[in-house]
XYZ file of C-alpha atoms in Angstrom:
245
model
C 89.909 138.792 98.416
C 86.609 138.309 96.695
C 83.716 138.919 99.081
C 80.234 137.589 98.714
C 78.193 134.455 99.014
C 80.890 132.316 97.403
C 84.305 132.103 99.035
C 83.865 134.942 101.487
C 87.138 133.958 103.188
C 88.930 132.336 100.245
C 87.811 131.293 96.769
C 90.189 128.800 95.147
C 90.158 128.197 91.404
C 91.390 124.721 90.473
C 92.477 123.516 87.043
C 91.699 119.797 86.891
C 93.444 117.703 84.216
C 90.235 115.733 83.537
C 86.483 116.196 84.062
C 86.135 116.864 87.779
C 85.681 113.730 89.918
C 82.789 114.323 92.348
C 84.559 112.744 95.332
C 87.323 115.383 95.686
C 84.749 118.182 95.639
C 82.709 116.465 98.355
C 85.850 115.828 100.412
C 87.036 119.435 99.957
C 83.951 120.643 101.834
C 84.364 117.932 104.478
C 87.844 119.285 105.254
C 88.009 123.074 104.760
C 86.597 125.640 107.205
C 83.450 127.598 106.371
C 83.876 130.361 103.827
C 86.536 128.581 101.758
C 85.102 127.560 98.401
C 86.285 126.000 95.175
C 85.588 126.687 91.486
C 86.916 124.355 88.802
C 87.835 124.161 85.138
C 88.611 120.851 83.430
C 91.168 120.040 80.746
C 91.132 117.269 78.171
C 93.277 114.393 79.479
C 91.530 111.075 78.854
C 94.556 108.848 79.216
C 98.033 109.406 80.585
C 99.915 109.524 77.314
C 102.453 112.178 76.377
C 100.185 113.464 73.613
C 97.234 113.995 75.985
C 99.425 115.531 78.668
C 101.054 117.965 76.255
C 97.636 119.012 74.967
C 96.570 119.684 78.552
C 99.580 121.936 79.184
C 98.587 124.007 76.150
C 95.159 124.643 77.688
C 96.239 125.633 81.185
C 96.704 129.357 80.606
C 93.289 129.608 78.971
C 91.809 127.756 81.971
C 93.503 130.183 84.378
C 92.003 133.148 82.519
C 88.574 131.531 82.689
C 88.815 131.002 86.453
C 89.908 134.617 86.968
C 86.527 135.712 85.595
C 84.810 133.925 88.496
C 86.432 136.082 91.194
C 88.759 133.430 92.549
C 91.627 134.556 94.789
C 94.254 131.968 93.872
C 94.798 129.424 91.075
C 95.821 125.837 91.817
C 96.893 123.605 88.911
C 96.117 119.984 89.773
C 97.978 117.027 88.250
C 101.690 116.181 88.309
C 102.121 113.978 85.179
C 101.928 116.854 82.627
C 104.399 118.901 84.672
C 107.057 116.240 85.215
C 106.836 115.343 81.516
C 108.517 118.705 80.833
C 111.327 117.988 83.297
C 112.778 119.615 86.430
C 111.992 123.282 86.905
C 108.799 123.328 84.860
C 106.531 123.644 87.911
C 107.918 127.106 88.647
C 107.779 128.141 84.982
C 104.163 127.017 84.728
C 103.170 128.816 87.942
C 104.595 132.035 86.498
C 102.720 131.536 83.216
C 99.416 130.867 85.010
C 99.904 133.904 87.227
C 100.618 136.132 84.237
C 97.588 134.772 82.383
C 95.193 135.246 85.300
C 96.683 138.175 87.189
C 96.450 136.051 90.345
C 98.769 134.030 92.567
C 99.212 130.570 91.041
C 100.403 127.269 92.507
C 101.232 124.065 90.683
C 100.554 120.650 92.175
C 104.234 119.701 91.889
C 105.416 123.004 93.336
C 103.020 122.669 96.257
C 104.161 119.096 96.908
C 107.806 120.146 96.990
C 107.065 123.054 99.356
C 105.094 120.733 101.647
C 107.876 118.142 101.677
C 110.509 120.748 102.483
C 108.385 122.252 105.282
C 107.809 118.743 106.661
C 111.581 118.087 106.448
C 111.123 115.044 104.232
C 114.382 114.071 102.563
C 113.351 110.515 101.674
C 109.896 109.266 100.663
C 108.157 106.135 99.482
C 105.773 106.820 96.584
C 102.639 104.941 95.513
C 100.709 105.832 92.343
C 98.114 104.386 89.970
C 100.273 105.572 87.023
C 102.434 103.703 84.562
C 106.040 103.260 85.636
C 107.441 105.813 83.187
C 105.505 108.556 85.012
C 106.843 107.337 88.350
C 110.354 107.457 86.888
C 109.829 111.097 85.912
C 108.549 111.912 89.381
C 111.605 110.277 90.938
C 113.886 112.393 88.737
C 111.933 115.597 89.407
C 111.972 115.144 93.177
C 115.674 114.278 93.096
C 116.307 117.671 91.471
C 114.718 119.192 94.609
C 116.901 117.110 96.975
C 114.138 114.642 97.811
C 114.960 110.958 97.307
C 112.272 108.409 96.427
C 113.680 105.302 98.067
C 110.938 102.934 96.878
C 107.996 103.369 94.511
C 105.061 101.383 93.198
C 103.058 102.065 90.016
C 99.818 100.191 89.348
C 100.336 100.656 85.602
C 96.994 102.255 84.685
C 96.758 104.536 81.654
C 93.109 105.559 81.405
C 91.661 107.955 83.952
C 88.309 106.179 83.984
C 90.041 103.004 85.166
C 91.868 104.880 87.930
C 88.549 106.265 89.177
C 87.073 102.750 89.347
C 89.635 101.679 91.952
C 88.034 101.062 95.347
C 89.181 103.598 97.947
C 90.998 100.944 100.071
C 93.326 100.210 97.137
C 95.125 103.506 97.754
C 95.616 102.685 101.437
C 96.763 99.133 100.746
C 99.147 100.075 97.915
C 100.658 102.997 99.798
C 101.100 101.042 103.012
C 102.758 98.111 101.224
C 105.094 100.449 99.318
C 106.168 102.205 102.511
C 106.734 98.979 104.442
C 108.766 97.458 101.578
C 111.186 100.413 101.412
C 114.724 99.210 102.187
C 115.124 101.823 104.953
C 112.307 103.614 106.727
C 111.558 106.762 104.647
C 110.837 110.123 106.203
C 107.426 110.198 104.561
C 104.965 108.823 102.040
C 103.877 110.545 98.810
C 100.620 109.653 97.021
C 99.894 111.709 93.875
C 96.805 111.619 91.625
C 93.349 112.948 92.439
C 91.535 110.137 90.669
C 91.961 107.491 93.351
C 91.804 107.097 97.102
C 90.508 109.542 99.667
C 91.683 112.328 101.944
C 90.401 110.121 104.767
C 93.274 107.674 104.145
C 95.872 110.260 105.181
C 95.349 110.150 108.948
C 94.964 106.359 108.892
C 98.291 105.905 107.115
C 100.091 108.387 109.338
C 98.889 106.662 112.491
C 99.490 103.130 111.216
C 102.977 103.854 109.867
C 104.106 106.663 112.196
C 105.000 108.862 109.245
C 103.994 111.983 107.308
C 101.744 111.597 104.254
C 101.728 114.051 101.345
C 98.937 113.794 98.771
C 97.635 116.108 96.059
C 94.536 116.844 98.177
C 96.136 117.919 101.430
C 98.710 119.901 99.424
C 95.982 121.668 97.429
C 94.207 122.778 100.601
C 97.396 123.599 102.533
C 99.100 125.599 99.791
C 95.937 127.470 98.770
C 95.152 128.509 102.330
C 98.741 129.590 102.954
C 98.855 131.633 99.748
C 95.467 133.138 100.581
C 96.624 133.961 104.127
C 93.749 132.022 105.685
C 95.303 129.912 108.412
C 94.321 127.802 111.397
C 94.998 124.098 111.995
C 92.677 121.505 110.451
C 92.658 118.324 112.515
C 91.773 114.768 111.530
C 93.378 114.795 108.076
C 97.070 114.450 108.806
C 100.044 116.468 109.974
C 100.303 118.854 107.027
C 96.858 120.364 107.480
C 97.279 120.389 111.252
C 100.333 122.613 110.705
C 98.319 125.490 109.165
């Protein structure tokens, strides 16, 4: 573990697919215990097209090497669309590549989500995203390969990241709630990917309102990073996953 002013308990290096939105950084420090810090590197995705996503994948190993120079303890790759574009199994391959590049433990967003769903015993989920439907379709296929069925999903159809970030925070809550309620049979849980919309504060609200378990990129990033860094202790007020630490 790196010791010093920054991240004296755990220093997490995060590869963001786009320039870092300020809200997730603010919310990170609202959630994590003292001594757990974050350093970030951004990739080049401007819109969720295959060309932009493939270009981002090419830059991930370089980003991991850059973060390693800042004394981080673990690498977390944020963003599921570039991973599912490569098909089932790529999350594990990418984690290995990032670990080899940085010399550090590495976690992918998709890999962390799958681990969290398995630990939470979620076999069926409803899924709400701001993405275009073709990305949702890839997510459905990827999760199916890990024995997790998406029984109902909703895509808002947005391509540009700047437009996703303009969505008011309640849109995530409203879209996710509607998607869950409209599922033909009550799912075991609710999955909300994408760091560009919504808020970690929606997680507990949705869990209480729907009596379910909510998995998002944000609670997975914190949960998986702390577990890998062997810094544990329940975090309350932000849903069941973080309370399980």
